[in-house]
Tab-separated table of C-alpha atoms in Angstrom:
chain	number	residue	atom	x	y	z
H	1	MET	CA	0.000	0.000	0.000
H	2	GLU	CA	1.347	3.361	-0.948
H	3	PHE	CA	0.629	6.582	0.895
H	4	GLU	CA	-0.173	9.790	-0.898
H	5	HIS	CA	2.022	12.709	0.195
H	6	TYR	CA	-0.755	14.354	2.220
H	7	GLN	CA	-1.567	11.073	3.941
H	8	LEU	CA	2.017	10.691	5.042
H	9	ILE	CA	1.993	14.203	6.503
H	10	ALA	CA	-1.250	13.340	8.294
H	11	LEU	CA	0.327	10.176	9.689
H	12	TYR	CA	3.344	12.079	11.071
H	13	GLY	CA	0.974	14.617	12.592
H	14	PHE	CA	-1.051	11.862	14.223
H	15	LEU	CA	2.039	10.278	15.789
H	16	VAL	CA	3.322	13.589	17.159
H	17	ALA	CA	-0.139	14.394	18.555
H	18	MET	CA	-0.236	10.966	20.212
H	19	ALA	CA	3.004	11.813	21.998
H	20	PHE	CA	1.440	15.118	23.051
H	21	GLY	CA	-1.685	13.403	24.402
H	22	ALA	CA	0.315	10.831	26.352
H	23	ILE	CA	2.734	13.395	27.828
H	24	ALA	CA	-0.079	15.790	28.771
H	25	ASN	CA	-2.024	12.961	30.405
H	26	ARG	CA	0.934	11.729	32.433
H	27	THR	CA	2.190	15.141	33.570
H	28	HIS	CA	-1.178	16.919	34.071
H	29	PHE	CA	-0.050	19.549	31.585
H	30	CYS	CA	-2.779	22.145	31.954
H	31	THR	CA	-2.745	25.881	31.388
H	32	MET	CA	-5.773	26.510	33.574
H	33	GLY	CA	-4.216	24.376	36.324
H	34	ALA	CA	-1.012	26.384	35.999
H	35	ILE	CA	-2.921	29.630	36.499
H	36	SER	CA	-4.915	28.092	39.361
H	37	ASP	CA	-1.725	26.952	41.152
H	38	TRP	CA	-0.459	30.481	40.872
H	39	ILE	CA	-3.646	32.313	41.894
H	40	ASN	CA	-4.922	29.845	44.488
H	41	MET	CA	-1.722	28.408	45.973
H	42	GLY	CA	0.930	30.950	45.137
H	43	SER	CA	2.919	28.245	43.322
H	44	ARG	CA	4.345	29.153	39.943
H	45	THR	CA	5.953	25.780	39.260
H	46	ARG	CA	3.307	24.558	36.836
H	47	PHE	CA	3.259	27.935	35.140
H	48	ARG	CA	7.020	27.766	34.708
H	49	VAL	CA	6.695	24.285	33.197
H	50	TRP	CA	4.220	25.777	30.760
H	51	LEU	CA	6.650	28.642	30.035
H	52	LEU	CA	9.471	26.147	29.471
H	53	ALA	CA	7.376	24.613	26.689
H	54	MET	CA	6.810	28.084	25.247
H	55	GLY	CA	10.483	29.055	25.409
H	56	ILE	CA	11.614	25.856	23.704
H	57	ALA	CA	8.910	26.304	21.081
H	58	ILE	CA	10.115	29.867	20.386
H	59	ILE	CA	13.769	28.838	20.027
H	60	GLY	CA	13.007	25.791	17.860
H	61	THR	CA	10.432	27.459	15.638
H	62	GLN	CA	12.474	30.600	15.113
H	63	SER	CA	15.506	28.464	14.209
H	64	LEU	CA	13.455	26.829	11.458
H	65	TYR	CA	12.058	30.199	10.375
H	66	LEU	CA	15.260	32.232	10.419
H	67	THR	CA	17.184	29.586	8.481
H	68	GLY	CA	14.500	29.694	5.817
H	69	GLN	CA	13.244	26.152	6.342
H	70	VAL	CA	9.714	27.014	7.434
H	71	ASP	CA	7.849	29.945	5.937
H	72	LEU	CA	5.608	31.408	8.625
H	73	SER	CA	4.360	34.305	6.508
H	74	GLY	CA	1.282	32.416	5.333
H	75	THR	CA	0.190	31.316	8.805
H	76	ILE	CA	-2.747	32.854	10.650
H	77	TYR	CA	-0.368	34.142	13.348
H	78	HIS	CA	1.544	36.335	10.892
H	79	GLY	CA	-1.562	37.580	9.055
H	80	THR	CA	-1.700	41.313	8.309
H	81	ALA	CA	-5.280	41.752	9.545
H	82	PHE	CA	-4.506	42.763	13.116
H	83	SER	CA	-7.778	42.299	14.947
H	84	TRP	CA	-6.685	43.631	18.340
H	85	PHE	CA	-10.144	43.551	19.865
H	86	GLY	CA	-10.778	40.021	18.606
H	87	TYR	CA	-7.575	38.753	20.207
H	88	MET	CA	-8.400	40.424	23.517
H	89	PHE	CA	-12.143	39.842	23.757
H	90	GLY	CA	-11.915	36.309	22.340
H	91	GLY	CA	-9.017	35.451	24.625
H	92	PHE	CA	-10.836	36.822	27.654
H	93	LEU	CA	-13.977	34.761	26.901
H	94	PHE	CA	-11.774	31.722	26.358
H	95	GLY	CA	-10.133	32.249	29.747
H	96	ILE	CA	-13.516	32.354	31.478
H	97	GLY	CA	-14.672	29.289	29.531
H	98	MET	CA	-11.659	27.153	30.365
H	99	THR	CA	-12.029	27.903	34.074
H	100	ILE	CA	-15.691	27.001	34.399
H	101	GLY	CA	-15.291	24.113	31.928
H	102	SER	CA	-12.395	22.809	34.079
H	103	GLY	CA	-9.768	22.896	31.354
H	104	CYS	CA	-8.914	24.373	27.965
H	105	GLY	CA	-9.322	22.711	24.568
H	106	GLN	CA	-6.143	20.655	24.852
H	107	ARG	CA	-6.966	19.522	28.402
H	108	THR	CA	-10.477	18.579	27.273
H	109	LEU	CA	-9.089	16.308	24.544
H	110	VAL	CA	-6.776	14.635	27.062
H	111	ARG	CA	-9.670	14.119	29.446
H	112	VAL	CA	-11.843	12.644	26.718
H	113	GLY	CA	-9.035	10.159	26.087
H	114	SER	CA	-8.956	9.201	29.755
H	115	GLY	CA	-12.669	8.411	29.810
H	116	ASN	CA	-14.224	11.681	30.958
H	117	LEU	CA	-17.669	11.829	29.339
H	118	LYS	CA	-18.313	15.320	30.722
H	119	SER	CA	-15.415	16.523	28.617
H	120	LEU	CA	-16.851	14.675	25.633
H	121	VAL	CA	-20.091	16.668	25.918
H	122	LEU	CA	-18.099	19.889	26.338
H	123	LEU	CA	-16.019	18.974	23.293
H	124	LEU	CA	-19.092	18.456	21.103
H	125	VAL	CA	-20.573	21.801	22.164
H	126	LEU	CA	-17.193	23.453	21.625
H	127	ALA	CA	-16.905	21.906	18.152
H	128	VAL	CA	-20.369	23.067	17.075
H	129	THR	CA	-19.841	26.570	18.480
H	130	ALA	CA	-16.390	26.874	16.905
H	131	TYR	CA	-17.681	25.791	13.495
H	132	MET	CA	-20.654	28.139	13.767
H	133	THR	CA	-18.275	30.985	14.606
H	134	LEU	CA	-16.033	30.037	11.707
H	135	ARG	CA	-18.599	29.511	8.984
H	136	GLY	CA	-22.085	29.540	10.474
H	137	LEU	CA	-24.515	31.922	12.083
H	138	LEU	CA	-22.050	33.113	14.711
H	139	ALA	CA	-19.600	34.090	11.960
H	140	LEU	CA	-21.861	37.093	11.394
H	141	VAL	CA	-21.411	38.108	15.022
H	142	ARG	CA	-17.659	37.528	14.777
H	143	LEU	CA	-17.383	39.758	11.710
H	144	GLU	CA	-19.458	42.477	13.380
H	145	ILE	CA	-17.001	42.421	16.261
H	146	THR	CA	-13.721	42.181	14.339
H	147	GLY	CA	-14.684	44.204	11.244
H	148	PRO	CA	-14.593	47.711	12.766
H	149	THR	CA	-11.632	46.942	15.035
H	150	THR	CA	-9.195	45.389	12.581
H	151	ILE	CA	-6.053	47.257	11.616
H	152	ASP	CA	-4.843	46.407	8.123
H	153	LEU	CA	-1.068	46.197	8.476
H	154	ALA	CA	-0.572	45.572	4.751
H	155	GLU	CA	-2.019	49.022	4.063
H	156	ARG	CA	0.652	50.489	6.316
H	157	GLY	CA	3.452	48.786	4.429
H	158	PHE	CA	4.017	45.699	6.570
H	159	ALA	CA	4.196	42.266	4.940
H	160	SER	CA	3.260	40.399	8.137
H	161	GLN	CA	2.587	40.997	11.838
H	162	GLY	CA	5.715	39.153	12.952
H	163	PHE	CA	7.757	41.263	15.384
H	164	ASP	CA	10.778	40.894	13.067
H	165	GLU	CA	8.834	42.405	10.167
H	166	LEU	CA	7.222	45.167	12.268
H	167	ILE	CA	10.451	46.301	13.940
H	168	GLY	CA	12.592	45.686	10.850
H	169	THR	CA	10.357	47.712	8.518
H	170	ALA	CA	9.946	50.516	11.048
H	171	THR	CA	13.649	50.870	11.863
H	172	GLY	CA	15.371	49.592	8.740
H	173	ILE	CA	17.426	47.060	10.733
H	174	SER	CA	17.827	43.615	9.138
H	175	LYS	CA	14.847	41.375	9.975
H	176	THR	CA	17.119	38.392	10.480
H	177	VAL	CA	19.181	40.260	13.055
H	178	ILE	CA	16.020	41.269	14.891
H	179	GLY	CA	14.712	37.719	14.696
H	180	ILE	CA	17.922	36.295	16.182
H	181	ALA	CA	18.017	38.951	18.927
H	182	LEU	CA	14.366	38.408	19.882
H	183	THR	CA	14.783	34.635	19.901
H	184	ALA	CA	17.791	34.830	22.185
H	185	LEU	CA	16.232	37.459	24.445
H	186	VAL	CA	12.629	36.286	24.659
H	187	GLY	CA	13.025	32.540	24.039
H	188	GLY	CA	16.242	32.247	26.031
H	189	GLY	CA	14.932	34.504	28.792
H	190	ILE	CA	11.751	32.477	29.205
H	191	VAL	CA	13.661	29.181	29.351
H	192	LEU	CA	16.053	30.572	31.967
H	193	TYR	CA	13.175	31.960	34.035
H	194	ALA	CA	11.408	28.595	33.891
H	195	LEU	CA	14.517	26.677	34.913
H	196	ARG	CA	15.216	28.925	37.896
H	197	ASP	CA	12.644	26.856	39.806
H	198	ARG	CA	14.448	23.805	41.223
H	199	LYS	CA	11.314	21.672	40.884
H	200	VAL	CA	11.204	22.412	37.165
H	201	ARG	CA	14.885	21.499	36.726
H	202	THR	CA	14.940	18.353	38.787
H	203	GLU	CA	11.556	16.636	38.599
H	204	PHE	CA	11.251	14.272	35.653
H	205	ASP	CA	7.580	14.949	34.895
H	206	ASN	CA	8.122	18.709	34.849
H	207	LEU	CA	11.019	18.407	32.413
H	208	LEU	CA	9.092	15.888	30.309
H	209	ALA	CA	6.098	18.244	30.079
H	210	GLY	CA	8.079	21.394	29.339
H	211	VAL	CA	10.587	19.932	26.911
H	212	GLY	CA	8.149	17.405	25.402
H	213	VAL	CA	5.377	19.857	24.624
H	214	GLY	CA	7.849	22.437	23.342
H	215	LEU	CA	9.337	19.894	20.932
H	216	VAL	CA	5.874	18.761	19.790
H	217	ILE	CA	5.118	22.349	18.716
H	218	VAL	CA	8.405	22.565	16.790
H	219	ALA	CA	7.838	19.122	15.243
H	220	ALA	CA	4.453	20.242	13.888
H	221	TRP	CA	6.036	23.221	12.125
H	222	PHE	CA	8.746	20.921	10.774
H	223	ILE	CA	6.197	18.406	9.466
H	224	THR	CA	3.960	20.886	7.644
H	225	GLY	CA	6.703	23.354	6.684
H	226	VAL	CA	9.618	21.117	5.726
H	227	LEU	CA	8.320	17.585	5.116
H	228	GLY	CA	5.037	18.934	3.766
H	229	TYR	CA	6.771	21.169	1.263
H	230	ASP	CA	6.034	19.975	-2.258
H	231	ASP	CA	6.134	21.916	-5.509
H	232	PHE	CA	2.949	20.381	-6.816
H	233	GLU	CA	0.970	19.656	-3.706
H	234	PRO	CA	2.168	21.862	-0.835
H	235	THR	CA	0.721	21.286	2.639
H	236	PRO	CA	-0.542	24.490	4.269
H	237	VAL	CA	2.008	25.462	6.929
H	238	GLU	CA	0.205	24.898	10.197
H	239	GLY	CA	1.120	24.577	13.862
H	240	VAL	CA	-0.505	22.820	16.804
H	241	SER	CA	-3.850	24.399	17.561
H	242	PHE	CA	-7.085	22.978	18.887
H	243	ILE	CA	-10.214	25.119	18.623
H	244	ASN	CA	-10.635	25.612	14.894
H	245	PRO	CA	-9.437	22.012	14.293
H	246	VAL	CA	-11.988	20.611	16.770
H	247	GLY	CA	-14.746	22.243	14.687
H	248	ASN	CA	-13.198	20.912	11.491
H	249	THR	CA	-12.887	17.433	12.978
H	250	LEU	CA	-16.605	17.301	13.697
H	251	ALA	CA	-17.386	18.529	10.172
H	252	TYR	CA	-14.937	15.994	8.735
H	253	LEU	CA	-16.492	13.088	10.606
H	254	MET	CA	-19.972	14.104	9.476
H	255	THR	CA	-19.064	14.628	5.817
H	256	TYR	CA	-16.332	11.978	5.638
H	257	THR	CA	-16.990	10.654	2.125
H	258	GLY	CA	-16.726	14.121	0.648
H	259	SER	CA	-13.840	15.449	2.763
H	260	THR	CA	-10.068	15.261	2.895
H	261	ILE	CA	-8.185	14.944	6.125
H	262	SER	CA	-6.184	17.959	7.264
H	263	PHE	CA	-3.319	18.433	9.697
H	264	GLY	CA	-5.503	20.001	12.392
H	265	ILE	CA	-7.907	17.074	12.326
H	266	VAL	CA	-5.191	14.476	12.888
H	267	LEU	CA	-3.846	16.568	15.774
H	268	VAL	CA	-7.221	16.425	17.500
H	269	LEU	CA	-7.683	12.698	16.919
H	270	GLY	CA	-4.051	11.906	17.772
H	271	THR	CA	-4.163	13.782	21.076
H	272	ILE	CA	-7.262	11.862	22.167
H	273	ALA	CA	-5.708	8.582	21.011
H	274	GLY	CA	-2.407	9.230	22.814
H	275	SER	CA	-4.157	10.081	26.055
H	276	PHE	CA	-6.442	7.056	25.708
H	277	LEU	CA	-3.532	4.707	25.154
H	278	TYR	CA	-1.664	6.125	28.138
H	279	SER	CA	-4.729	5.722	30.378
H	280	LEU	CA	-5.277	2.190	29.132
H	281	LEU	CA	-1.690	1.095	29.700
H	282	THR	CA	-1.438	2.666	33.150
H	283	GLY	CA	-4.858	1.477	34.296
H	284	THR	CA	-6.124	5.019	34.839
H	285	LEU	CA	-9.002	4.900	32.381
H	286	ARG	CA	-11.937	6.170	34.385
H	287	THR	CA	-15.451	6.985	33.269
H	288	GLU	CA	-16.707	10.290	34.644
H	289	VAL	CA	-20.229	11.603	34.249
H	290	PHE	CA	-22.119	14.720	35.301
H	291	HIS	CA	-22.884	14.868	39.001
H	292	ASP	CA	-25.610	17.444	38.995
H	293	ARG	CA	-27.292	20.244	37.146
H	294	SER	CA	-24.619	22.870	37.716
H	295	ASP	CA	-21.903	20.457	36.596
H	296	LEU	CA	-23.652	20.082	33.242
H	297	VAL	CA	-24.417	23.794	32.935
H	298	ASN	CA	-20.791	24.770	33.662
H	299	HIS	CA	-19.456	22.413	31.032
H	300	LEU	CA	-21.942	23.695	28.449
H	301	TYR	CA	-20.994	27.326	29.168
H	302	GLY	CA	-17.341	26.339	29.014
H	303	GLY	CA	-17.782	24.767	25.573
H	304	VAL	CA	-19.662	27.745	24.139
H	305	LEU	CA	-17.247	30.355	25.541
H	306	MET	CA	-14.181	28.453	24.387
H	307	GLY	CA	-15.639	27.679	20.947
H	308	PHE	CA	-16.649	31.279	20.262
H	309	GLY	CA	-13.749	32.975	22.076
H	310	GLY	CA	-11.155	30.611	20.653
H	311	VAL	CA	-12.142	31.294	17.051
H	312	LEU	CA	-12.402	35.040	17.687
H	313	SER	CA	-8.879	35.164	19.143
H	314	LEU	CA	-7.541	32.798	16.451
H	315	GLY	CA	-6.431	30.239	18.988
H	316	CYS	CA	-6.419	28.792	22.462
H	317	THR	CA	-3.843	28.330	25.217
H	318	ILE	CA	-1.867	26.131	22.840
H	319	GLY	CA	-2.795	27.659	19.470
H	320	GLN	CA	-1.997	31.222	20.512
H	321	GLY	CA	-0.316	30.618	23.868
H	322	ILE	CA	2.485	28.402	22.617
H	323	THR	CA	2.254	27.932	18.838
H	324	GLY	CA	1.364	31.568	18.113
H	325	MET	CA	3.975	32.783	20.591
H	326	SER	CA	6.573	30.600	18.870
H	327	THR	CA	6.088	32.736	15.722
H	328	LEU	CA	6.756	35.905	17.777
H	329	ALA	CA	3.631	37.822	16.797
H	330	PRO	CA	1.915	40.623	18.770
H	331	GLY	CA	-1.565	39.142	18.258
H	332	SER	CA	-0.493	36.026	20.146
H	333	VAL	CA	0.799	38.111	23.047
H	334	LEU	CA	-2.533	39.946	23.296
H	335	ALA	CA	-4.541	36.718	23.046
H	336	LEU	CA	-2.434	34.907	25.652
H	337	LEU	CA	-2.500	37.747	28.197
H	338	SER	CA	-6.273	38.016	27.754
H	339	ILE	CA	-6.747	34.272	28.285
H	340	ILE	CA	-4.722	34.452	31.508
H	341	ALA	CA	-6.656	37.538	32.656
H	342	GLY	CA	-10.016	35.874	31.959
H	343	GLY	CA	-8.994	32.724	33.796
H	344	ALA	CA	-7.480	34.496	36.818
H	345	MET	CA	-10.487	36.794	37.145
H	346	THR	CA	-12.933	33.889	37.015
H	347	MET	CA	-11.037	31.999	39.731
H	348	LYS	CA	-11.048	35.041	42.002
H	349	MET	CA	-14.755	35.586	41.361
H	350	GLN	CA	-15.481	31.944	42.185
H	351	TYR	CA	-13.580	32.377	45.441
H	352	TYR	CA	-15.528	35.448	46.530
H	353	LEU	CA	-18.942	34.382	45.257
H	354	TYR	CA	-18.669	31.179	47.296
H	355	ASP	CA	-18.828	33.350	50.406
H	356	GLY	CA	-22.264	34.458	49.384
H	357	MET	CA	-20.772	37.812	48.523
H	358	GLY	CA	-22.787	39.901	46.053
H	359	TRP	CA	-21.627	40.113	42.463
H	360	TRP	CA	-20.594	43.733	42.586
H	361	HIS	CA	-18.649	43.288	45.804
H	362	ALA	CA	-16.953	40.190	44.355
H	363	VAL	CA	-15.946	42.164	41.255
H	364	LYS	CA	-14.412	44.852	43.463
H	365	CYS	CA	-12.497	42.334	45.588
H	366	THR	CA	-11.282	40.565	42.439
H	367	ALA	CA	-10.095	43.824	40.932
H	368	SER	CA	-8.249	44.807	44.093
H	369	ASP	CA	-6.559	41.371	44.192
H	370	LEU	CA	-5.498	41.293	40.570
H	371	LEU	CA	-4.584	44.900	39.915
H	372	PRO	CA	-1.291	46.175	41.274
H	373	SER	CA	-2.141	47.807	44.611
H	374	LYS	CA	0.816	50.130	45.016
I	1	MET	CA	-5.644	7.830	62.506
I	2	THR	CA	-6.062	11.519	63.213
I	3	THR	CA	-9.637	12.620	63.733
I	4	PRO	CA	-10.483	15.690	61.709
I	5	ASP	CA	-11.750	18.849	63.410
I	6	HIS	CA	-13.471	20.098	60.285
I	7	GLU	CA	-14.850	18.485	57.164
I	8	LEU	CA	-15.139	19.825	53.656
I	9	ASP	CA	-17.357	18.179	51.091
I	10	ALA	CA	-15.748	18.930	47.731
I	11	ARG	CA	-17.408	15.989	46.016
I	12	ASN	CA	-18.717	16.603	42.517
I	13	LEU	CA	-16.609	19.733	42.184
I	14	ASN	CA	-14.196	20.097	39.288
I	15	CYS	CA	-10.704	21.561	39.227
I	16	PRO	CA	-9.904	24.211	40.469
I	17	LEU	CA	-12.844	24.368	42.905
I	18	PRO	CA	-11.724	21.730	45.484
I	19	ILE	CA	-8.474	23.625	46.128
I	20	LEU	CA	-10.285	26.935	46.243
I	21	ARG	CA	-12.757	25.690	48.850
I	22	ALA	CA	-10.025	24.022	50.911
I	23	LYS	CA	-8.100	27.268	50.960
I	24	LYS	CA	-11.223	29.047	52.120
I	25	ALA	CA	-11.944	26.463	54.818
I	26	LEU	CA	-8.373	26.587	56.143
I	27	ASN	CA	-8.603	30.373	56.411
I	28	GLY	CA	-11.233	30.015	59.098
I	29	MET	CA	-9.365	27.340	61.107
I	30	GLU	CA	-6.877	27.519	63.951
I	31	ALA	CA	-3.281	26.371	63.508
I	32	GLY	CA	-2.799	22.683	64.312
I	33	THR	CA	-6.403	21.685	63.619
I	34	VAL	CA	-7.122	19.118	60.929
I	35	LEU	CA	-9.344	19.411	57.888
I	36	LYS	CA	-10.753	16.389	56.096
I	37	ILE	CA	-11.592	16.899	52.438
I	38	MET	CA	-13.660	14.545	50.324
I	39	ALA	CA	-13.386	14.947	46.550
I	40	THR	CA	-14.235	13.061	43.383
I	41	ASP	CA	-11.963	14.854	40.909
I	42	PRO	CA	-9.016	12.519	40.120
I	43	GLY	CA	-6.829	15.575	39.496
I	44	SER	CA	-7.254	16.571	43.141
I	45	VAL	CA	-4.686	13.968	44.279
I	46	LYS	CA	-1.842	15.776	42.582
I	47	ASP	CA	-3.363	19.168	43.381
I	48	PHE	CA	-3.539	18.614	47.147
I	49	ALA	CA	0.013	17.255	47.243
I	50	ALA	CA	1.192	20.439	45.519
I	51	PHE	CA	-1.052	22.577	47.727
I	52	ALA	CA	0.416	21.109	50.923
I	53	ASN	CA	3.923	21.417	49.569
I	54	GLN	CA	3.410	25.029	48.643
I	55	THR	CA	1.389	26.352	51.563
I	56	GLY	CA	3.132	24.433	54.358
I	57	ASN	CA	-0.101	22.872	55.586
I	58	GLU	CA	0.811	19.254	56.250
I	59	LEU	CA	-0.887	16.566	54.160
I	60	LEU	CA	-1.374	13.822	56.776
I	61	ASP	CA	-3.181	11.434	54.498
I	62	SER	CA	-4.250	11.061	50.894
I	63	SER	CA	-6.301	8.002	50.108
I	64	GLU	CA	-8.724	6.586	47.572
I	65	VAL	CA	-11.958	5.382	49.164
I	66	GLY	CA	-14.175	3.674	46.625
I	67	SER	CA	-14.675	6.244	43.892
I	68	GLU	CA	-13.705	9.131	46.166
I	69	PHE	CA	-10.462	10.766	47.211
I	70	HIS	CA	-9.979	11.713	50.848
I	71	PHE	CA	-7.368	14.075	52.232
I	72	LEU	CA	-6.317	15.137	55.727
I	73	LEU	CA	-4.637	18.521	56.012
I	74	ARG	CA	-3.202	19.950	59.239
I	75	LYS	CA	-3.234	23.714	59.235
I	76	ALA	CA	0.217	25.203	59.678
């Protein structure tokens, strides 16, 4: 049996995603959990593990980009339509959604693989909402929101929104020099910051999560950008991302006979498969169902907020938070900070509302906790 | 086996709520007293270990009872 070129790319993507799913399952790799550890326990270890993945992704991806092996200019992260409000508002909604849905898109896929049926329901709602926001009824809402707030960078003489292009064009300094400097400064700085925590340096699971996930992100760029390069049948250059692909996966499964598989779809399926296999082999497969009404309602809200917000901000904690950041683009920075803000605010609100505190009072307490006080 | 002074029912709550409620419960307790927490979220096992490690409240016991997870925390 011979594989077509695109099938081979899909197969590589599936295998890398399986590694991702297994690693994330084993190490509890979770962005929301990382923020929760920070906000609720004052521990930044899990956040540093997450940053280690980001730093490695930046260094690896930029190495491929700056040496001309992977062309990032056609990716959504380097697009010239700079929808600042979409990144911020979408990211913020996503942050709220991942907190009440007990995990972001990636975490949800891992949980589905480990037998969590609550996450399966959330995933289906997320998929429908994401697809509706992409192509359906909610796309109208999305365009109403992003249309008036999008800055067209091409009109201002920029070829992409990459920091190298923006700074290089504005100052006249060589883009490669800027790219190398930013990679060393930002990527290297983040890795060093992450490794300053002894628990990150010395505990196997922390290193596995940080290094493993970082390499998975780089591998995805390598697969679509280098291995997928073909004069006649080029693969679209695409990184690891989960919201848009979850919507596409549902559409693909429902229209299978008339559809072709894409890289994003195999990432979704591979992540579930990797997590499932890990759970099976370690005996941790465990069916979980809804306990009560609010459990169901929270997961439904989580799915809707993440589906809509994730498409609006062009990515999730992984799509923008690590993959987008690895391309060094300002939109990814805005989206990521907004996701963190939405998540942190929701956790604080949950803490105060549990006291029976009124909404307005809870908002004030949250603001005083999260905003710099002096 | 230490007898708990306070109990917290965090069953049916998802991450991050069990930790959040435990933190809240500990706030109202005196140093040296023990809090028993019952949870159903499998992620809570790792979370409470990290919580104890970070906050200095001692994790006296962490056990799986049927389909539940029980923890004993002594307030520092």
